[in-house]
Amino acid sequence: MDMDEKWMRRAIRLARKGIGTTHPNPRVGAVVVNHGVVVGEGWHVRAGEAHAEVVALQKAAHRARGGTLYVTLEPCSARGRTPACTDAILRAGIRRIVYASSDPNPDMAGGGKVLASYDVEVAGGLLADEADALNVPFFHYIRTGLPYVTAKAAISLDGRLATRSHHSQWISGGKSRRHAHGLRAVADAIIVGAGTLLHDNPSLTVRDARVRGDVPLRVVLCFETPPFNPESRLLGDEAPTRFYVRSTNEHTQRWHDAGVEIGKAASLPAVLRHLAGQGYLDVLLEGGGQLHTAFLEGRFTSEMVLYQAPILIGGRDAVPLWGGEGVERVDQAVRLENVVRRKMDDDYMIRGRVVYPD
């Protein structure tokens, strides 16, 4: 293996340690090498704390001078919550820098050019695809201003989320449900709709998996504040809960007094922009059929994870994954790319990036 690739892979492994903790910042790892020996390494742990390059350089101290810095994201060139990393790199006397992903943030990009202007040898793009995969939600937010939405659902062979009476527990098996909790554990927020709140009384907590970072925000989307339910599983624990409503009513104050934050938003795009603006960039959609339909028709779903069970539910009034009008022609269908299929006992997990028709 090429030595540059070896050290960059080490930096990527370090960056993965920031999954679940860095939002709204990207996940970044860094390694300082001098004369073939690692003299410092680190990763970005949390927004407002030192960036990966600075952590690695601080550990290397004087041993960084004349060395090479490997970092998974192009160093920032401007001050944000912390000083520009390019300043720290120049002070440390780094001779060469190798980075993977280019920084898509126009306010911070250009670190490579800044360093090159000071005669630092700069090489970019090494293992960029692997490094980019670590920061898909961050890149999506920079490009669109919206969170990256992964839609998760357990479905029957005929594409149903629930029976005609809205009964859905449990379509998928235990292994699939444990895998789904792993998705929750690394999400910034979990979204359901008023129908799920009414019919399932969900807790939306993480079980059978270790939370990495903050506990996910639990979000319920409603046209108006739903009737207060003192037995709601969203109450009485430390996980934060927020209802987004278009209008408040006589139930609003009781939910608020019970610890639920109430936010007003006139539309689904407004909800998503508000979440992203607060740093919730990696969102897991667990809503019912109406919410999945709204996200697909609004083109807000970026990725899908489906747990398909070997059962048939049937019935015109059973809840479909995508209701509404759908598409008129097969060539207008929404498709999944980079599809991964995995057997989970009797179920199949199907995961892929969503591609919308032109």
Coordinates of C-alpha atoms in Angstrom, one line a residue:
M1 CA 0.0 0.0 0.0
D2 CA 1.2 3.5 -0.8
M3 CA 2.3 5.3 2.4
D4 CA 0.1 8.3 1.7
E5 CA -2.9 6.0 1.4
K6 CA -1.9 4.2 4.5
W7 CA -1.9 7.3 6.6
M8 CA -5.1 8.7 5.0
R9 CA -6.9 5.5 5.9
R10 CA -5.8 6.0 9.4
A11 CA -7.2 9.6 9.4
I12 CA -10.5 8.3 8.0
R13 CA -10.7 5.7 10.9
L14 CA -10.2 8.6 13.3
A15 CA -12.8 10.7 11.6
R16 CA -15.4 7.9 12.2
K17 CA -15.0 8.4 15.9
G18 CA -16.9 11.7 15.5
I19 CA -20.1 10.1 14.1
G20 CA -23.0 11.3 16.2
T21 CA -21.1 14.0 18.1
T22 CA -19.9 16.7 15.6
H23 CA -23.1 18.1 14.2
P24 CA -23.4 20.6 12.7
N25 CA -19.7 20.3 11.8
P26 CA -18.2 17.7 9.5
R27 CA -16.5 14.5 10.8
V28 CA -12.7 15.0 10.3
G29 CA -9.6 13.0 11.3
A30 CA -5.9 14.0 11.1
V31 CA -2.5 12.4 11.4
V32 CA 0.9 14.1 11.6
V33 CA 3.8 12.0 10.2
N34 CA 7.5 12.8 10.4
H35 CA 10.2 10.6 9.0
G36 CA 7.7 7.7 8.6
V37 CA 6.5 7.9 12.2
V38 CA 3.1 9.1 13.6
V39 CA 3.9 11.9 16.0
G40 CA 0.3 13.2 16.5
E41 CA -3.2 12.4 15.6
G42 CA -6.8 13.4 16.5
W43 CA -10.3 13.9 15.4
H44 CA -13.0 16.6 15.7
V45 CA -15.1 15.7 18.7
R46 CA -17.7 18.4 19.0
A47 CA -18.7 21.8 17.5
G48 CA -16.9 24.6 19.2
E49 CA -14.0 22.4 20.2
A50 CA -10.6 22.1 18.4
H51 CA -10.6 20.8 14.8
A52 CA -8.9 17.6 14.0
E53 CA -5.8 19.3 12.6
V54 CA -5.3 21.4 15.7
V55 CA -5.7 18.3 18.0
A56 CA -3.1 16.4 16.0
L57 CA -0.7 19.3 15.9
Q58 CA -0.9 19.9 19.6
K59 CA -0.1 16.3 20.3
A60 CA 2.8 16.4 17.9
A61 CA 4.2 19.7 19.3
H62 CA 7.7 20.4 18.1
R63 CA 7.8 17.1 16.2
A64 CA 5.4 18.4 13.6
R65 CA 8.0 20.7 12.1
G66 CA 9.0 19.5 8.7
G67 CA 6.4 16.7 8.7
T68 CA 3.4 15.8 6.7
L69 CA -0.2 16.4 7.8
Y70 CA -2.9 14.0 6.5
V71 CA -6.4 15.2 7.0
T72 CA -9.8 13.9 5.7
L73 CA -11.1 17.4 4.9
E74 CA -9.4 20.4 3.4
P75 CA -8.3 22.7 6.3
C76 CA -10.5 25.7 6.9
S77 CA -9.1 29.0 5.9
A78 CA -11.3 31.3 7.9
R79 CA -12.2 31.8 11.6
G80 CA -15.5 30.3 12.7
R81 CA -16.1 29.2 16.3
T82 CA -12.4 28.4 16.4
P83 CA -9.4 30.0 14.6
A84 CA -8.5 29.0 11.0
C85 CA -6.7 25.7 10.8
T86 CA -4.4 27.1 8.2
D87 CA -2.9 29.4 10.8
A88 CA -2.1 26.5 13.1
I89 CA -0.6 24.5 10.3
L90 CA 1.7 27.3 9.3
R91 CA 2.8 28.0 12.9
A92 CA 3.6 24.3 13.3
G93 CA 6.0 24.3 10.4
I94 CA 4.3 21.5 8.4
R95 CA 6.1 21.0 5.1
R96 CA 3.5 19.0 3.3
I97 CA -0.3 18.5 3.6
V98 CA -2.4 15.7 2.0
Y99 CA -6.2 16.0 2.3
A100 CA -9.1 13.9 1.0
S101 CA -12.3 15.9 0.6
S102 CA -12.5 19.4 -0.7
D103 CA -14.4 21.8 1.7
P104 CA -17.8 22.6 0.1
N105 CA -18.4 25.4 2.6
P106 CA -17.7 28.7 0.7
D107 CA -17.0 30.5 4.0
M108 CA -14.2 28.1 4.9
A109 CA -12.9 26.7 1.6
G110 CA -9.6 27.5 0.0
G111 CA -7.3 26.2 2.7
G112 CA -5.2 24.3 0.2
K113 CA -4.5 27.5 -1.9
V114 CA -3.7 29.5 1.3
L115 CA -1.1 26.9 2.4
A116 CA 0.4 26.6 -1.1
S117 CA 0.9 30.4 -1.2
Y118 CA 3.2 29.9 1.8
D119 CA 5.2 27.2 -0.1
V120 CA 3.6 24.3 1.7
E121 CA 3.4 21.3 -0.6
V122 CA -0.3 20.5 -1.0
A123 CA -2.0 17.4 -2.5
G124 CA -5.8 17.0 -2.5
G125 CA -8.4 14.3 -3.4
L126 CA -6.7 11.2 -1.9
L127 CA -9.4 8.7 -1.0
A128 CA -12.0 11.5 -1.5
D129 CA -14.9 9.1 -2.1
E130 CA -14.4 7.3 1.2
A131 CA -13.9 10.6 3.1
D132 CA -16.9 12.2 1.4
A133 CA -19.1 9.3 2.6
L134 CA -18.4 10.3 6.2
N135 CA -20.0 13.7 5.6
V136 CA -22.9 13.2 3.3
P137 CA -25.4 15.0 5.6
F138 CA -23.0 18.0 6.0
F139 CA -22.3 18.3 2.3
H140 CA -26.1 18.0 1.6
Y141 CA -26.8 20.8 4.0
I142 CA -24.2 23.1 2.4
R143 CA -25.6 22.4 -1.0
T144 CA -29.4 22.6 -0.2
G145 CA -29.8 24.2 3.3
L146 CA -31.8 21.2 4.3
P147 CA -31.1 18.1 6.4
Y148 CA -30.2 14.8 4.9
V149 CA -33.3 12.6 5.4
T150 CA -33.0 8.8 5.7
A151 CA -36.5 7.3 5.5
K152 CA -36.8 4.0 7.4
A153 CA -39.8 1.7 7.2
A154 CA -40.8 -1.9 7.8
I155 CA -42.9 -3.1 4.8
S156 CA -44.8 -6.2 3.7
L157 CA -44.1 -7.8 0.3
D158 CA -47.0 -5.8 -1.1
G159 CA -45.6 -2.5 0.2
R160 CA -47.8 -2.0 3.2
L161 CA -46.7 -0.2 6.4
A162 CA -49.8 -1.2 8.4
T163 CA -53.2 -3.0 8.0
R164 CA -56.5 -1.2 7.3
S165 CA -56.9 -0.7 11.1
H166 CA -53.4 0.8 11.2
H167 CA -51.9 -2.1 13.1
S168 CA -48.2 -2.5 12.4
Q169 CA -46.5 -4.1 15.4
W170 CA -44.6 -6.0 14.3
I171 CA -44.1 -6.3 10.5
S172 CA -40.4 -6.8 10.7
G173 CA -38.5 -9.2 13.0
G174 CA -36.3 -8.6 16.0
K175 CA -33.0 -8.5 14.0
S176 CA -34.4 -5.8 11.7
R177 CA -35.7 -3.8 14.7
R178 CA -32.3 -3.9 16.4
H179 CA -30.6 -2.7 13.1
A180 CA -33.1 0.2 13.0
H181 CA -32.1 1.2 16.5
G182 CA -28.6 1.5 15.2
L183 CA -29.8 4.1 12.7
R184 CA -31.5 6.0 15.5
A185 CA -28.3 5.9 17.6
V186 CA -26.4 8.0 15.1
A187 CA -29.2 10.3 13.9
D188 CA -29.6 13.9 15.0
A189 CA -33.4 13.8 15.0
I190 CA -36.2 11.3 14.5
I191 CA -39.4 12.4 12.7
V192 CA -42.9 10.9 12.9
G193 CA -46.3 12.3 12.1
A194 CA -49.5 12.8 14.1
G195 CA -50.9 9.5 12.9
T196 CA -47.9 7.5 14.3
L197 CA -48.3 9.4 17.6
L198 CA -52.0 8.5 17.7
H199 CA -51.9 4.9 16.6
D200 CA -48.5 3.6 17.9
N201 CA -47.8 5.8 21.0
P202 CA -44.1 5.5 20.2
S203 CA -41.2 6.3 22.6
L204 CA -38.7 7.0 19.8
T205 CA -35.8 6.2 22.1
V206 CA -32.7 4.3 21.2
R207 CA -32.6 0.7 22.5
D208 CA -30.3 -2.2 21.6
A209 CA -27.6 0.3 20.4
R210 CA -25.2 2.8 22.0
V211 CA -26.0 6.4 21.4
R212 CA -23.0 8.2 19.9
G213 CA -23.2 11.8 21.0
D214 CA -26.5 13.5 22.0
V215 CA -29.7 11.7 22.3
P216 CA -31.7 12.3 19.1
L217 CA -34.4 15.0 19.1
R218 CA -37.8 13.4 18.8
V219 CA -40.0 15.4 16.3
V220 CA -43.7 15.1 15.6
L221 CA -45.2 16.9 12.7
C222 CA -48.9 17.9 13.2
F223 CA -51.3 20.3 11.5
E224 CA -52.4 21.4 15.0
T225 CA -51.5 20.4 18.5
P226 CA -52.9 16.9 19.1
P227 CA -55.1 16.1 22.1
F228 CA -52.9 15.8 25.3
N229 CA -52.1 12.2 26.3
P230 CA -50.7 11.8 29.8
E231 CA -49.8 8.2 28.9
S232 CA -47.7 9.3 26.0
R233 CA -44.3 7.5 25.8
L234 CA -42.7 10.7 24.7
L235 CA -43.1 12.1 28.2
G236 CA -41.2 11.4 31.4
D237 CA -37.7 10.8 30.1
E238 CA -34.7 12.9 29.3
A239 CA -34.9 12.6 25.5
P240 CA -36.0 16.0 24.0
T241 CA -39.3 16.2 22.1
R242 CA -40.5 18.9 19.8
F243 CA -43.9 19.2 18.0
Y244 CA -44.1 21.3 14.9
V245 CA -47.6 22.6 14.4
R246 CA -49.3 24.9 11.9
S247 CA -51.7 26.1 14.6
T248 CA -51.9 25.9 18.4
N249 CA -55.0 25.2 20.4
E250 CA -56.3 24.4 23.9
H251 CA -54.0 21.3 24.1
T252 CA -50.7 23.2 23.4
Q253 CA -50.1 24.4 26.9
R254 CA -50.5 21.0 28.5
W255 CA -48.0 19.4 26.2
H256 CA -45.6 22.3 26.8
D257 CA -46.0 22.0 30.6
A258 CA -45.2 18.3 30.3
G259 CA -41.9 19.1 28.7
V260 CA -42.6 19.1 25.0
E261 CA -41.3 22.0 23.0
I262 CA -43.8 23.5 20.5
G263 CA -42.6 25.1 17.3
K264 CA -44.8 26.7 14.6
A265 CA -44.1 26.1 11.0
A266 CA -46.3 26.7 8.0
S267 CA -44.9 24.0 5.8
L268 CA -42.7 20.9 5.6
P269 CA -39.8 22.9 3.9
A270 CA -40.0 25.4 6.8
V271 CA -39.7 22.6 9.4
L272 CA -36.7 21.1 7.6
R273 CA -34.9 24.4 7.2
H274 CA -35.5 25.2 10.9
L275 CA -34.0 21.8 11.9
A276 CA -31.0 22.2 9.7
G277 CA -30.4 25.7 10.9
Q278 CA -30.2 24.4 14.5
G279 CA -27.7 21.8 13.5
Y280 CA -29.9 18.7 13.0
L281 CA -28.4 17.6 9.7
D282 CA -28.8 13.8 9.8
V283 CA -32.5 13.1 10.2
L284 CA -34.3 9.7 10.4
L285 CA -37.9 9.7 9.0
E286 CA -40.0 7.0 10.7
G287 CA -43.4 8.4 9.9
G288 CA -46.5 6.7 8.5
G289 CA -47.7 6.5 5.0
Q290 CA -48.9 10.2 4.8
L291 CA -45.5 11.5 5.9
H292 CA -43.5 9.2 3.7
T293 CA -45.7 10.3 0.8
A294 CA -45.2 14.0 1.6
F295 CA -41.4 13.6 1.8
L296 CA -41.2 11.7 -1.4
E297 CA -43.5 14.0 -3.3
G298 CA -41.6 17.0 -2.0
R299 CA -38.3 15.3 -2.9
F300 CA -37.0 15.6 0.6
T301 CA -36.1 12.0 1.2
S302 CA -32.4 11.4 0.4
E303 CA -32.0 7.7 1.3
M304 CA -34.2 4.8 2.1
V305 CA -33.8 1.9 4.5
L306 CA -36.6 -0.7 4.0
Y307 CA -37.0 -3.9 6.1
Q308 CA -39.1 -6.1 3.9
A309 CA -40.9 -9.0 5.7
P310 CA -42.2 -12.1 4.0
I311 CA -45.8 -11.3 4.6
L312 CA -48.8 -10.1 2.6
I313 CA -51.2 -7.6 4.2
G314 CA -53.5 -6.8 1.3
G315 CA -56.5 -4.6 1.3
R316 CA -57.3 -1.3 -0.5
D317 CA -57.4 0.6 2.8
A318 CA -54.1 -0.8 4.2
V319 CA -51.4 1.9 4.7
P320 CA -49.0 2.1 1.7
L321 CA -45.5 3.4 1.9
W322 CA -46.3 5.9 -0.9
G323 CA -50.0 6.8 -1.3
G324 CA -51.3 9.7 -3.2
E325 CA -51.2 9.8 -7.0
G326 CA -47.7 8.3 -7.5
V327 CA -46.2 8.4 -11.0
E328 CA -48.0 8.0 -14.3
R329 CA -45.2 6.1 -16.1
V330 CA -42.6 3.6 -15.0
D331 CA -39.9 5.7 -16.4
Q332 CA -40.9 8.4 -14.0
A333 CA -40.4 6.2 -11.0
V334 CA -38.2 7.2 -8.1
R335 CA -35.3 4.8 -8.0
L336 CA -32.6 3.7 -5.5
E337 CA -29.0 3.6 -6.4
N338 CA -25.9 2.1 -4.7
V339 CA -28.3 -0.5 -3.3
V340 CA -27.3 -2.7 -0.5
R341 CA -29.3 -5.8 0.4
R342 CA -28.8 -7.8 3.5
K343 CA -30.7 -10.8 4.9
M344 CA -31.9 -10.3 8.5
D345 CA -33.4 -13.6 9.6
D346 CA -36.6 -13.8 7.5
D347 CA -36.5 -10.2 6.5
Y348 CA -34.4 -8.4 3.8
M349 CA -32.9 -5.0 4.5
I350 CA -32.8 -2.8 1.3
R351 CA -30.9 0.4 1.5
G352 CA -30.0 2.9 -1.2
R353 CA -29.7 6.6 -2.2
V354 CA -32.9 8.1 -3.7
V355 CA -32.8 9.3 -7.3
Y356 CA -35.7 11.4 -8.4
P357 CA -36.7 11.6 -12.1
D358 CA -35.7 14.7 -14.1

